[in-house]
Coordinates of C-alpha atoms in Angstrom, one line a residue:
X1 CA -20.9 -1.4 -0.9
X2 CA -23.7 -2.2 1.0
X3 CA -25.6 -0.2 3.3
X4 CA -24.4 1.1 6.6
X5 CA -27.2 2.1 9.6
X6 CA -28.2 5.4 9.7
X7 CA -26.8 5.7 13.4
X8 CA -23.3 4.3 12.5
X9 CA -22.8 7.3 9.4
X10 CA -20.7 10.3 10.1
X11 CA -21.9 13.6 8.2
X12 CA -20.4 14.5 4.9
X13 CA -18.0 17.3 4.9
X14 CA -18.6 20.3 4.1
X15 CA -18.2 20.2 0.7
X16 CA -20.8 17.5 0.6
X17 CA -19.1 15.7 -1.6
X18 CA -17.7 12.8 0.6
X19 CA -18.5 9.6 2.1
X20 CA -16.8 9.5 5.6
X21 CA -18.1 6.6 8.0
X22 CA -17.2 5.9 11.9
X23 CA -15.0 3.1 13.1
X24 CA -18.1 1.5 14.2
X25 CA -19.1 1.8 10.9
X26 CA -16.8 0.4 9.0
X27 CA -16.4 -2.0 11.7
X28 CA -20.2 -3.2 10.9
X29 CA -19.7 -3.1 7.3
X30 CA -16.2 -5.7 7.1
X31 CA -17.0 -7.7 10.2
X32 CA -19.6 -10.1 7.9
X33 CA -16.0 -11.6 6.1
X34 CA -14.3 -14.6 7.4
X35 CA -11.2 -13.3 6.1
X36 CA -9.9 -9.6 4.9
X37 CA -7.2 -10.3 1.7
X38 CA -4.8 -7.2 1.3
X39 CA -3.6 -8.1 -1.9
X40 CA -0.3 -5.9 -3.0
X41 CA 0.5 -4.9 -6.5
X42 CA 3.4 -7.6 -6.9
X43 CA 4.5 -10.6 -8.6
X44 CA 4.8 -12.5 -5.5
X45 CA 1.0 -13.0 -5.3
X46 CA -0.1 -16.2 -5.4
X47 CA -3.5 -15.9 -6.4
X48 CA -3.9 -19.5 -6.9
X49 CA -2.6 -20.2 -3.6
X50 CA -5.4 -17.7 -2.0
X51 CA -8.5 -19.1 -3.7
X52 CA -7.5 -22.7 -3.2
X53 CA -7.2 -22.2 0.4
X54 CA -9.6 -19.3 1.7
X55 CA -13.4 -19.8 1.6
X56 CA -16.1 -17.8 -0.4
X57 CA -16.4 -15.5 2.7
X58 CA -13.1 -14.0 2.1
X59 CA -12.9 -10.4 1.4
X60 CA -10.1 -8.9 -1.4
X61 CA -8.4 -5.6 -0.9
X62 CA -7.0 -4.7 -4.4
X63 CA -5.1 -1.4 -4.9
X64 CA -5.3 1.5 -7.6
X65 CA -3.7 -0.2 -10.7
X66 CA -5.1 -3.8 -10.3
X67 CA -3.9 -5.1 -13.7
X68 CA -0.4 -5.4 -12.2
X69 CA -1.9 -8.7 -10.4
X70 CA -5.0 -9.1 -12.3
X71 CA -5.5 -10.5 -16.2
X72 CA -9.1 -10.6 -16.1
X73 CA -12.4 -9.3 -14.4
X74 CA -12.0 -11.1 -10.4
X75 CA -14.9 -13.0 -9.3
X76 CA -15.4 -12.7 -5.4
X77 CA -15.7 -10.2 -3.2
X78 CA -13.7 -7.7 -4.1
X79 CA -12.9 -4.2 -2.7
X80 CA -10.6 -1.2 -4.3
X81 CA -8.5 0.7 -2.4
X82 CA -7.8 4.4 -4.6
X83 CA -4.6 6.0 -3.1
X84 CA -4.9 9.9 -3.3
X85 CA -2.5 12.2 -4.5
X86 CA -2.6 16.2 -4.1
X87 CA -4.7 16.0 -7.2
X88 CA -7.1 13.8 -5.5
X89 CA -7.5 10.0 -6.4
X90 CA -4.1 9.4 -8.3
X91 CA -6.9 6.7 -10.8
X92 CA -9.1 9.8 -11.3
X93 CA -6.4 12.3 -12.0
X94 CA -4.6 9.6 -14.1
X95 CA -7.9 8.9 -16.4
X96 CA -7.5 5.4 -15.4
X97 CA -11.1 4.9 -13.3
X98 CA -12.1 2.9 -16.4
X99 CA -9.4 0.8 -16.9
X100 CA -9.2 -0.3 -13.2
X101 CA -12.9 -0.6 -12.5
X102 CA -13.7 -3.0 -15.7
X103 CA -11.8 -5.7 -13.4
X104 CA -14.8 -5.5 -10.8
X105 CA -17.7 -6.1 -13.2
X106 CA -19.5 -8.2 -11.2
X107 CA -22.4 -8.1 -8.1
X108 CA -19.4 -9.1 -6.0
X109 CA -17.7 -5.8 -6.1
X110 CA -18.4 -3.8 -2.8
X111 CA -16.8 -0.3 -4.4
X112 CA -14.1 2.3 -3.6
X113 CA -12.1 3.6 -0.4
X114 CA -10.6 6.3 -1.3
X115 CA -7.5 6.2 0.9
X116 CA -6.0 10.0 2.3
X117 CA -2.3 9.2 4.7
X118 CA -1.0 12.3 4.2
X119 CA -2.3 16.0 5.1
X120 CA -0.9 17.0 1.2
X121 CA -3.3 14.5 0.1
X122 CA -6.8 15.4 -1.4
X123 CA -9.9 13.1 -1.7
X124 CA -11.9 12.8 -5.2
X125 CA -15.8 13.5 -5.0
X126 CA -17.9 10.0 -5.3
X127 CA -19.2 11.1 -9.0
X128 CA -15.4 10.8 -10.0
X129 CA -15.4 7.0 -9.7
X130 CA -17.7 6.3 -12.7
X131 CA -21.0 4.9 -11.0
X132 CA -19.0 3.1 -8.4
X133 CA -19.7 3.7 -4.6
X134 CA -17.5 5.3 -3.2
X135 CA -15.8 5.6 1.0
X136 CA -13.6 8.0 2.1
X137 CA -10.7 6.9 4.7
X138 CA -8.8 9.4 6.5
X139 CA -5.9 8.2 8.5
X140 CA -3.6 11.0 8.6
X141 CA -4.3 11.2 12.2
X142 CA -3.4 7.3 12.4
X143 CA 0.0 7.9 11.1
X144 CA 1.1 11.3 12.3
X145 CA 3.2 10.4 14.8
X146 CA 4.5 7.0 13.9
X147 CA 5.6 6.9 10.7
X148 CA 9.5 8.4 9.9
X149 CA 9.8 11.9 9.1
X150 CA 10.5 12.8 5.5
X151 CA 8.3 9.4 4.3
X152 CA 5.0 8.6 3.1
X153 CA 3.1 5.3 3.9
X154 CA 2.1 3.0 1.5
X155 CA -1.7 2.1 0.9
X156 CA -1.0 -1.7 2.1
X157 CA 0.7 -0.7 5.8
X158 CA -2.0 1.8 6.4
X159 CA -4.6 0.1 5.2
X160 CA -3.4 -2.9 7.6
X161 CA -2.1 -0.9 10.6
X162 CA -5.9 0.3 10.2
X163 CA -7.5 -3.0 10.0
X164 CA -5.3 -4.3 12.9
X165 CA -7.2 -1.8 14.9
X166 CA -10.5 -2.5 14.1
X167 CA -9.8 -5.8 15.7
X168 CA -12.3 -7.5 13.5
X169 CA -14.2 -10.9 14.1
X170 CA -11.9 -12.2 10.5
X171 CA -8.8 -12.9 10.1
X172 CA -6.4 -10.1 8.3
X173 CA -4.2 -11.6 5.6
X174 CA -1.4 -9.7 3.7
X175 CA -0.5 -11.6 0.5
X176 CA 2.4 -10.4 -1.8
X177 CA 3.9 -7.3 0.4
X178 CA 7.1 -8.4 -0.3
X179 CA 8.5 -4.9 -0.9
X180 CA 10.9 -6.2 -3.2
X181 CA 11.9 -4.2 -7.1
X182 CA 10.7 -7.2 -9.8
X183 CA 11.9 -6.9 -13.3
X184 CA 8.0 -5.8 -14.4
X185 CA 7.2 -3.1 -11.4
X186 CA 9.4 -0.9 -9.6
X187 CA 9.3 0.1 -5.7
X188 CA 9.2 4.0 -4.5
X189 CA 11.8 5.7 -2.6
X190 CA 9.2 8.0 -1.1
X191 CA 8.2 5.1 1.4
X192 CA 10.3 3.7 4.0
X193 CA 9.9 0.0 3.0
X194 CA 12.4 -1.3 5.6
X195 CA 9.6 0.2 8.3
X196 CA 7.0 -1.1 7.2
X197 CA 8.5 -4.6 6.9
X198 CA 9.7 -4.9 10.5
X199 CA 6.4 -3.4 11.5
X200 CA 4.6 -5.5 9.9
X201 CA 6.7 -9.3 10.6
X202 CA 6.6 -7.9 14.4
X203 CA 2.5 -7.4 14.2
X204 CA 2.4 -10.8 12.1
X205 CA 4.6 -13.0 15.3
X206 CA 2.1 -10.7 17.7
X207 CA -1.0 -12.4 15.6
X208 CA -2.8 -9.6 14.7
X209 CA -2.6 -10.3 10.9
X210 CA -0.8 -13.3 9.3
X211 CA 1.4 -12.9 5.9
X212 CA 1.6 -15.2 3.5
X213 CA 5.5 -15.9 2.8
X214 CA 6.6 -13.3 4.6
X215 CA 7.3 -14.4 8.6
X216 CA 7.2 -18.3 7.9
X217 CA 9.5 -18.4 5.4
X218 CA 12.3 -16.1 7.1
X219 CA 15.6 -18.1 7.4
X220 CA 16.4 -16.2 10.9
X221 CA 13.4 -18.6 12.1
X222 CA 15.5 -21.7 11.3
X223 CA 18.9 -20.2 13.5
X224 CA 16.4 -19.6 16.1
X225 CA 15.8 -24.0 16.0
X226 CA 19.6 -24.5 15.3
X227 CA 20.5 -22.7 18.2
X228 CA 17.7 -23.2 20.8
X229 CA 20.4 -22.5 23.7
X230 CA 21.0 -18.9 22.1
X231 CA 19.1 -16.1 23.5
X232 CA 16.8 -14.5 20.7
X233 CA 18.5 -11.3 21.6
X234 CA 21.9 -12.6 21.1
X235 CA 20.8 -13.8 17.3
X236 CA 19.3 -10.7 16.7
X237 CA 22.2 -8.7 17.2
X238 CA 24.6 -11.1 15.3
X239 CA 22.3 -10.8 12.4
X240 CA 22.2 -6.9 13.0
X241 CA 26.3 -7.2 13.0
X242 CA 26.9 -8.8 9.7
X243 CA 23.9 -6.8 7.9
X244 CA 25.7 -3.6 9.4
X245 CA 29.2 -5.2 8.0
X246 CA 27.4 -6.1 4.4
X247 CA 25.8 -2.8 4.0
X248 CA 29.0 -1.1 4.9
X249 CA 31.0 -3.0 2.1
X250 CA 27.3 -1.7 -0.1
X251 CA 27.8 1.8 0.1
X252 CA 31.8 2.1 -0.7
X253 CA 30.5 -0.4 -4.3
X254 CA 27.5 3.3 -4.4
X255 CA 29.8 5.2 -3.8
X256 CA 32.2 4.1 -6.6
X257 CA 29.2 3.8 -9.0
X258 CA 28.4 7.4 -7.8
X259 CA 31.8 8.8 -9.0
X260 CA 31.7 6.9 -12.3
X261 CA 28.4 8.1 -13.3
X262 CA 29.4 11.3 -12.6
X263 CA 29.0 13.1 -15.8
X264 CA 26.1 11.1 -17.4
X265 CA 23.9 12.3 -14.6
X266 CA 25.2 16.1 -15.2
X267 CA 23.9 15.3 -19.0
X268 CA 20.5 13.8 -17.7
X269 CA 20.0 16.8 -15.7
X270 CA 20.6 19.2 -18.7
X271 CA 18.8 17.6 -20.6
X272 CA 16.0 17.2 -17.7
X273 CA 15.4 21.0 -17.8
X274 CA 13.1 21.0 -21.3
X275 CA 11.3 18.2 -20.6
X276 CA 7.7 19.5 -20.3
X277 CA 5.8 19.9 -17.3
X278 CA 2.9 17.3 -16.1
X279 CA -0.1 18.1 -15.2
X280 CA 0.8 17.7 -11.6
X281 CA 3.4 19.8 -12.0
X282 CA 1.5 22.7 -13.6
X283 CA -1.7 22.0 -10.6
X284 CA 0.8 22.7 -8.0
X285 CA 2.2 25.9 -9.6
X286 CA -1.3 27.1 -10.4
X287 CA -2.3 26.5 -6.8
X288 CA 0.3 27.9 -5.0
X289 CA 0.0 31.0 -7.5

């Protein structure tokens, strides 16, 4: 990453381990790209879509395990968000530093942001990161009061809520933040995905960032046209009518499934009981002992 002024640095903790930096910072180190890329973990990226159509002065977010997008080492300016866990950095804890960072071989690669959302979350020292600069981003703050209870934010709608209020001089692109299960990668219940969605589409129609596929491809756009004597309102709540009706048909199908099930979960949790521990498992016990 390159350097930031001496006046624009925040002092390391106390620990002296980290790399903290001031919004006015970080605001001085991104403001130089045309356009900031968040690109999401997800076969919906179109990656050929993105370098056809954004300049050289675009700027790519990647996050934690890249190969889910990436096949080979990316050539552009690339940053890489590392999420952390209450073991710090889930890629340093995981071993996997190596295997991510050999995508970002080149003199294009601007380093780590190691990203903290949650107050249970721990940041990894920048000697963990194999050689690789290394920022640390705390937005616990940020989301304290705005995200649901009893969820954790993902990397992408932190990292764009965040961007969104840097208001930088480039544009903020989201590309693949579909929150859709594929066949290859699964999505986590720990995130409220439905949230972050209508956050996000409402911040996209405000113009603060722009999403590829998400807002201009939404079929409530094209009742909107059909019906241009309809109050928005009005659609809205007929959509919010049938979803409610389809949903409720959803959870009698669950709840059927549920009872069916019944006994092969009762095995799976037997059988759950002398399954060893992971590591994460055994740091929490050692720490709370």
């Amino acid at each position: 990453m390159e350097l930031i002024p001496s006046d624009t640095r925040t002092t390391a903790t106390e620990d002296g381990g980290l790399n903290l930096l001031t919004p006015e910072a970080w605001k001085a180190l991104l403001s130089r790209y045309s356009h900031i890329v968040l690109v999401a973990n997800s076969e919906a990226v179109d990656f050929e879509r993105l370098r056809s159509e954004l300049p050289e002065t675009a700027l790519y977010v990647f996050f934690n395990n890249v190969y889910k997008v990436l096949g080979e080492p990316f050539a552009g300016h690339a940053v890489l968000v590392a999420r952390s866990g209450v073991m710090g950095a889930n890629i340093v804890h995981r071993r996997e530093v190596g295997d991510v960072l050999r995508f970002f071989a080149g003199d294009d690669f601007r380093g780590v942001i190691n990203l903290r959302v949650s107050p249970e979350e721990n940041f990894s020292e920048e000697s963990r990161f194999n050689g690789a600069k290394a920022r640390h981003l705390d937005l616990t703050q940020m989301l304290g009061d705005l995200y649901p209870t009893g969820k954790i934010a993902t990397s992408g709608f932190a990292m764009a809520l965040w961007l969104a209020e840097l208001q930088l001089p480039g544009k903020i692109l989201l590309a693949g933040f579909s929150a859709k299960r594929s066949e290859k990668w699964k999505v986590f219940d720990v995130h409220d995905w439905t949230f972050e969605q209508i956050f996000l589409r409402l911040f996209a129609r405000m113009g603060s960032i722009s999403m590829m596929g998400g807002v201009d491809a939404s079929p409530y756009s094209a009742l909107a046209k059909r019906f241009p004597d309809v109050p928005p309102i009005e659609i809205a709540m007929t959509a919010a009518e049938v979803l409610s009706e389809r949903l409720h048909n959803a959870n009698g199908q669950i709840d059927r499934l549920m009872s069916v099930t019944k006994s092969i979960r009762a095995i799976e949790n037997f059988f759950r009981r002398f399954k060893p521990k992971t590591r994460k498992e055994r740091f929490l016990e050692k720490s709370r002992g």
